[in-house]
Amino acid sequence: MNYTGKRVLTFSTLALAVTSAPYVAASTWSDTYIGYRYGTEFTEPNNSNHIQKHVIQFTHASGYAYGQNFLNVDLLQSDGNDKANGSNKGASEAYVTYRHQLHLGKVFDTDLSVGPVKEVALSAGFDWNTKNTAFAPRKRLLLVGPTLKFDLPKGFADLSLFYAYEQNHCGLTPCGLPGNHNDISFDPYYVVSAAWGIPFTAGSLPMKFQGFANYNGEKGKDYFNAETKPEILTRSSLMLDVGQLAFNKQNTLWAGVGYEYWHNKFGNHGKPGTNTTAPTFQVEWHF
């Protein structure tokens, strides 16, 4: 395994390349919103308690002549069952996700559709987080790989296969003991990722079903030299266009319910808190 200090230059160079994705044409469409979700049954590894979390979300998606961009920022606030370092108050976390898709059919001016697939894209992006617990994670994740974009009458459905490289940090004292690691570069691993957003009507009710599902392969040994296990994370939600019903303003105010399922969280296994099944309440304000 390679550790952080040996690969900082490589990580910085790749991050610069990912965030420098070209904007070669004006935006052809965009959707930006501020969201809120709330649940009481979240979990964290090595913590046997259910955790209440409030999550403020900023999301932006936009398209241009040759591709599209996606940015999501989550600000998460836990209750006292997930404590901040040196405090009885709940921990705070920031988690940033960015993805860029380069649509190869548009770039090469050729039809890449086949069967239910309408387009093939080259996708790249990163995840970044920080949290003020004693563990003090600092996730730095880079991904790159192909995406199949499916042909739907409305909405979208994507399926991606990513090569992933992750660095992270553990602030616990045992992580710094001989043979363990405070800073770590996990073995490269693969991610199978699905994402979807499908509008529909239920009688006279305008609705949408949206979410993502990730399967992460094992990524070698963790901070304590224990082998990681494959990880599954899915978040989905069923939303009602309240704005259209109440104010005749389509795609402005959405409300609904969601569900998070997380198995072997962060690759951990056989410990309390590594599996999450958490229903949520969610609201989105699009502008």
Short mmCIF file of C-alpha atoms in Angstrom, two decimals:
data_model
loop_
_atom_site.label_atom_id
_atom_site.label_comp_id
_atom_site.label_asym_id
_atom_site.label_seq_id
_atom_site.Cartn_x
_atom_site.Cartn_y
_atom_site.Cartn_z
CA MET A 1 0.00 0.00 0.00
CA ASN A 2 1.09 3.59 -0.60
CA TYR A 3 0.58 6.22 2.04
CA THR A 4 -0.47 9.82 1.73
CA GLY A 5 2.89 11.49 2.10
CA LYS A 6 4.23 9.60 -0.89
CA ARG A 7 1.41 10.54 -3.27
CA VAL A 8 0.32 14.08 -2.46
CA LEU A 9 1.69 15.46 -5.73
CA THR A 10 -0.13 12.82 -7.75
CA PHE A 11 -3.42 13.50 -5.95
CA SER A 12 -3.12 17.27 -6.40
CA THR A 13 -2.38 16.90 -10.10
CA LEU A 14 -5.34 14.59 -10.67
CA ALA A 15 -7.65 16.86 -8.68
CA LEU A 16 -6.61 19.83 -10.79
CA ALA A 17 -7.31 17.88 -13.96
CA VAL A 18 -10.77 16.83 -12.76
CA THR A 19 -11.82 20.31 -11.67
CA SER A 20 -10.54 21.86 -14.91
CA ALA A 21 -13.15 20.12 -17.06
CA PRO A 22 -13.78 22.31 -20.12
CA TYR A 23 -16.75 24.61 -20.46
CA VAL A 24 -16.53 24.82 -24.24
CA ALA A 25 -20.06 26.11 -24.75
CA ALA A 26 -22.71 27.99 -22.88
CA SER A 27 -24.98 26.05 -20.59
CA THR A 28 -27.90 24.45 -22.42
CA TRP A 29 -29.85 23.58 -19.26
CA SER A 30 -29.39 23.83 -15.51
CA ASP A 31 -31.13 22.94 -12.26
CA THR A 32 -30.07 24.29 -8.87
CA TYR A 33 -31.69 23.75 -5.51
CA ILE A 34 -31.29 23.92 -1.76
CA GLY A 35 -32.55 20.85 0.07
CA TYR A 36 -33.12 19.57 3.57
CA ARG A 37 -33.39 16.01 4.80
CA TYR A 38 -33.91 14.62 8.29
CA GLY A 39 -33.75 11.16 9.82
CA THR A 40 -33.40 9.55 13.23
CA GLU A 41 -31.89 6.14 12.42
CA PHE A 42 -28.49 6.93 10.95
CA THR A 43 -25.45 5.02 12.19
CA GLU A 44 -21.66 5.34 12.39
CA PRO A 45 -19.06 2.54 12.71
CA ASN A 46 -18.19 1.49 16.28
CA ASN A 47 -21.24 3.36 17.57
CA SER A 48 -24.21 1.27 18.68
CA ASN A 49 -26.61 4.24 18.88
CA HIS A 50 -29.12 5.45 16.33
CA ILE A 51 -28.17 9.00 15.33
CA GLN A 52 -30.45 11.89 14.43
CA LYS A 53 -29.11 14.00 11.57
CA HIS A 54 -30.17 17.26 9.93
CA VAL A 55 -28.72 17.70 6.45
CA ILE A 56 -28.65 20.94 4.46
CA GLN A 57 -27.95 20.28 0.78
CA PHE A 58 -26.88 22.43 -2.16
CA THR A 59 -27.13 20.77 -5.58
CA HIS A 60 -26.38 22.07 -9.07
CA ALA A 61 -26.61 20.18 -12.36
CA SER A 62 -26.09 21.68 -15.80
CA GLY A 63 -25.45 20.65 -19.38
CA TYR A 64 -23.49 22.14 -22.26
CA ALA A 65 -22.86 21.13 -25.88
CA TYR A 66 -20.50 18.24 -25.07
CA GLY A 67 -21.48 17.07 -21.61
CA GLN A 68 -22.74 17.95 -18.17
CA ASN A 69 -21.71 18.77 -14.61
CA PHE A 70 -23.04 17.75 -11.20
CA LEU A 71 -22.13 19.31 -7.85
CA ASN A 72 -23.57 18.43 -4.44
CA VAL A 73 -22.61 19.85 -1.02
CA ASP A 74 -24.06 18.28 2.13
CA LEU A 75 -23.72 19.92 5.55
CA LEU A 76 -24.62 17.32 8.17
CA GLN A 77 -25.38 17.95 11.85
CA SER A 78 -25.61 14.96 14.21
CA ASP A 79 -27.21 14.83 17.63
CA GLY A 80 -25.30 13.95 20.81
CA ASN A 81 -25.16 10.25 19.94
CA ASP A 82 -22.44 11.14 17.42
CA LYS A 83 -20.27 13.55 19.39
CA ALA A 84 -17.86 16.18 18.20
CA ASN A 85 -14.31 15.74 19.45
CA GLY A 86 -13.98 16.88 23.07
CA SER A 87 -17.65 17.86 23.33
CA ASN A 88 -21.05 16.47 24.27
CA LYS A 89 -22.54 18.26 21.27
CA GLY A 90 -23.24 16.53 18.00
CA ALA A 91 -20.63 16.39 15.28
CA SER A 92 -20.69 18.50 12.11
CA GLU A 93 -19.63 17.23 8.70
CA ALA A 94 -19.21 18.65 5.22
CA TYR A 95 -19.30 16.34 2.19
CA VAL A 96 -18.71 17.54 -1.38
CA THR A 97 -19.32 15.51 -4.54
CA TYR A 98 -18.47 16.63 -8.09
CA ARG A 99 -18.89 14.70 -11.36
CA HIS A 100 -18.27 15.73 -14.95
CA GLN A 101 -19.49 13.79 -17.99
CA LEU A 102 -17.99 14.20 -21.45
CA HIS A 103 -20.52 12.81 -23.95
CA LEU A 104 -18.41 10.96 -26.51
CA GLY A 105 -21.07 10.80 -29.21
CA LYS A 106 -21.30 14.59 -29.18
CA VAL A 107 -17.54 15.07 -29.02
CA PHE A 108 -16.90 12.82 -32.04
CA ASP A 109 -20.17 13.69 -33.80
CA THR A 110 -21.23 10.07 -34.07
CA ASP A 111 -24.17 7.98 -32.94
CA LEU A 112 -23.11 5.72 -30.06
CA SER A 113 -26.62 4.57 -29.20
CA VAL A 114 -27.24 0.84 -28.95
CA GLY A 115 -30.37 -0.83 -27.63
CA PRO A 116 -31.61 1.07 -24.55
CA VAL A 117 -28.38 3.13 -24.37
CA LYS A 118 -28.58 6.54 -26.03
CA GLU A 119 -25.07 7.86 -25.25
CA VAL A 120 -21.70 6.85 -23.83
CA ALA A 121 -19.78 9.29 -21.63
CA LEU A 122 -16.38 9.52 -20.02
CA SER A 123 -16.99 10.55 -16.41
CA ALA A 124 -14.58 11.87 -13.79
CA GLY A 125 -14.95 13.52 -10.42
CA PHE A 126 -14.09 13.67 -6.76
CA ASP A 127 -15.50 13.35 -3.25
CA TRP A 128 -14.17 15.46 -0.36
CA ASN A 129 -15.20 15.46 3.28
CA THR A 130 -14.27 16.61 6.74
CA LYS A 131 -15.89 15.86 10.12
CA ASN A 132 -15.05 17.15 13.61
CA THR A 133 -15.21 13.83 15.49
CA ALA A 134 -12.26 12.25 17.29
CA PHE A 135 -11.80 10.05 14.22
CA ALA A 136 -11.44 13.25 12.14
CA PRO A 137 -11.92 11.74 8.67
CA ARG A 138 -10.59 13.63 5.66
CA LYS A 139 -11.76 11.72 2.62
CA ARG A 140 -10.15 12.58 -0.71
CA LEU A 141 -11.54 10.40 -3.50
CA LEU A 142 -10.90 10.57 -7.26
CA LEU A 143 -12.88 8.58 -9.81
CA VAL A 144 -12.78 8.10 -13.58
CA GLY A 145 -14.55 5.70 -15.95
CA PRO A 146 -17.23 5.14 -18.59
CA THR A 147 -20.94 5.92 -18.19
CA LEU A 148 -23.87 4.46 -20.11
CA LYS A 149 -26.76 6.90 -20.46
CA PHE A 150 -30.12 5.22 -20.98
CA ASP A 151 -32.88 6.45 -23.27
CA LEU A 152 -35.95 7.31 -21.19
CA PRO A 153 -39.09 9.22 -22.28
CA LYS A 154 -38.55 11.58 -19.34
CA GLY A 155 -35.78 12.04 -16.82
CA PHE A 156 -32.49 10.16 -16.85
CA ALA A 157 -30.79 6.92 -15.79
CA ASP A 158 -27.00 6.47 -15.82
CA LEU A 159 -24.79 3.47 -15.08
CA SER A 160 -21.07 4.05 -14.48
CA LEU A 161 -18.00 1.93 -13.80
CA PHE A 162 -15.29 3.92 -12.01
CA TYR A 163 -11.65 3.37 -11.14
CA ALA A 164 -11.33 4.93 -7.68
CA TYR A 165 -8.36 6.13 -5.63
CA GLU A 166 -8.96 7.25 -2.02
CA GLN A 167 -6.89 8.90 0.68
CA ASN A 168 -8.20 9.38 4.22
CA HIS A 169 -7.22 10.16 7.81
CA CYS A 170 -7.79 8.71 11.28
CA GLY A 171 -7.22 10.94 14.31
CA LEU A 172 -7.62 8.24 16.96
CA THR A 173 -4.54 7.49 19.07
CA PRO A 174 -4.51 3.75 18.19
CA CYS A 175 -4.25 4.65 14.51
CA GLY A 176 -0.83 6.18 15.18
CA LEU A 177 0.60 3.18 17.01
CA PRO A 178 3.36 1.14 15.34
CA GLY A 179 1.93 -0.93 12.53
CA ASN A 180 -1.17 1.28 12.19
CA HIS A 181 -1.71 4.44 10.15
CA ASN A 182 -3.12 7.91 10.82
CA ASP A 183 -2.97 8.76 7.10
CA ILE A 184 -3.69 6.16 4.49
CA SER A 185 -3.94 5.63 0.76
CA PHE A 186 -6.26 2.71 0.17
CA ASP A 187 -5.64 0.25 -2.61
CA PRO A 188 -7.32 1.38 -5.86
CA TYR A 189 -10.79 -0.10 -6.18
CA TYR A 190 -13.76 -0.12 -8.52
CA VAL A 191 -17.16 1.51 -8.09
CA VAL A 192 -20.32 0.51 -9.92
CA SER A 193 -22.65 3.51 -9.70
CA ALA A 194 -26.23 4.01 -10.83
CA ALA A 195 -28.05 7.37 -10.72
CA TRP A 196 -31.57 8.22 -11.79
CA GLY A 197 -34.26 10.89 -11.77
CA ILE A 198 -37.63 9.87 -13.20
CA PRO A 199 -40.67 12.19 -13.21
CA PHE A 200 -44.16 10.68 -13.41
CA THR A 201 -47.76 11.35 -12.46
CA ALA A 202 -49.83 9.33 -9.99
CA GLY A 203 -53.37 10.27 -10.98
CA SER A 204 -53.21 14.05 -10.93
CA LEU A 205 -50.13 14.19 -8.65
CA PRO A 206 -46.82 15.30 -10.24
CA MET A 207 -44.05 13.23 -8.69
CA LYS A 208 -40.51 12.00 -9.23
CA PHE A 209 -38.42 9.05 -8.12
CA GLN A 210 -34.73 9.86 -7.74
CA GLY A 211 -31.56 8.56 -6.18
CA PHE A 212 -28.28 6.73 -6.59
CA ALA A 213 -26.77 3.36 -5.69
CA ASN A 214 -23.05 2.58 -5.38
CA TYR A 215 -21.25 -0.74 -5.03
CA ASN A 216 -17.63 -0.20 -3.94
CA GLY A 217 -15.15 -3.05 -4.19
CA GLU A 218 -12.83 -3.86 -1.31
CA LYS A 219 -9.93 -1.41 -0.98
CA GLY A 220 -7.25 -3.33 0.90
CA LYS A 221 -6.37 -2.84 4.54
CA ASP A 222 -7.65 -0.09 6.84
CA TYR A 223 -5.91 2.00 9.49
CA PHE A 224 -5.58 -1.06 11.78
CA ASN A 225 -4.42 -3.43 9.01
CA ALA A 226 -7.83 -5.13 8.90
CA GLU A 227 -9.09 -6.11 5.46
CA THR A 228 -11.95 -3.97 4.14
CA LYS A 229 -15.11 -5.48 2.62
CA PRO A 230 -17.21 -4.42 -0.37
CA GLU A 231 -19.56 -1.56 0.46
CA ILE A 232 -23.09 -0.78 -0.72
CA LEU A 233 -24.70 2.66 -0.40
CA THR A 234 -28.05 3.68 -1.85
CA ARG A 235 -30.16 6.79 -1.27
CA SER A 236 -33.51 7.21 -2.94
CA SER A 237 -36.53 9.45 -2.53
CA LEU A 238 -40.11 9.74 -3.73
CA MET A 239 -41.02 13.41 -4.12
CA LEU A 240 -44.22 15.39 -4.74
CA ASP A 241 -44.21 18.68 -6.69
CA VAL A 242 -45.93 20.73 -3.97
CA GLY A 243 -45.17 23.99 -5.76
CA GLN A 244 -47.12 22.97 -8.84
CA LEU A 245 -50.11 21.86 -6.77
CA ALA A 246 -50.16 24.80 -4.36
CA PHE A 247 -48.79 27.74 -6.40
CA ASN A 248 -48.93 26.53 -10.02
CA LYS A 249 -45.10 26.79 -10.13
CA GLN A 250 -43.63 23.63 -11.59
CA ASN A 251 -40.32 22.26 -10.28
CA THR A 252 -40.00 24.84 -7.51
CA LEU A 253 -40.94 23.22 -4.19
CA TRP A 254 -40.73 19.45 -3.71
CA ALA A 255 -41.39 17.41 -0.57
CA GLY A 256 -41.33 13.71 0.09
CA VAL A 257 -39.77 10.75 1.82
CA GLY A 258 -36.46 9.00 1.28
CA TYR A 259 -34.49 5.99 2.39
CA GLU A 260 -30.80 5.35 2.97
CA TYR A 261 -29.31 1.86 2.99
CA TRP A 262 -25.60 1.48 3.77
CA HIS A 263 -23.92 -1.91 4.14
CA ASN A 264 -20.31 -2.25 5.39
CA LYS A 265 -20.05 1.52 5.83
CA PHE A 266 -16.62 2.77 4.70
CA GLY A 267 -15.60 -0.86 4.15
CA ASN A 268 -15.98 -1.73 7.85
CA HIS A 269 -17.67 -4.99 8.83
CA GLY A 270 -18.49 -7.03 11.93
CA LYS A 271 -18.77 -3.92 14.10
CA PRO A 272 -21.70 -1.94 15.52
CA GLY A 273 -22.96 0.84 13.30
CA THR A 274 -21.62 -0.45 9.98
CA ASN A 275 -25.11 -1.06 8.52
CA THR A 276 -27.66 1.74 8.10
CA THR A 277 -31.36 1.55 7.25
CA ALA A 278 -32.68 5.09 7.69
CA PRO A 279 -35.96 6.56 6.41
CA THR A 280 -35.84 10.33 5.83
CA PHE A 281 -38.07 13.34 5.27
CA GLN A 282 -36.90 15.61 2.43
CA VAL A 283 -37.63 19.06 0.96
CA GLU A 284 -36.14 20.78 -2.12
CA TRP A 285 -36.41 24.43 -3.21
CA HIS A 286 -35.38 24.88 -6.86
CA PHE A 287 -34.41 28.29 -8.20
#
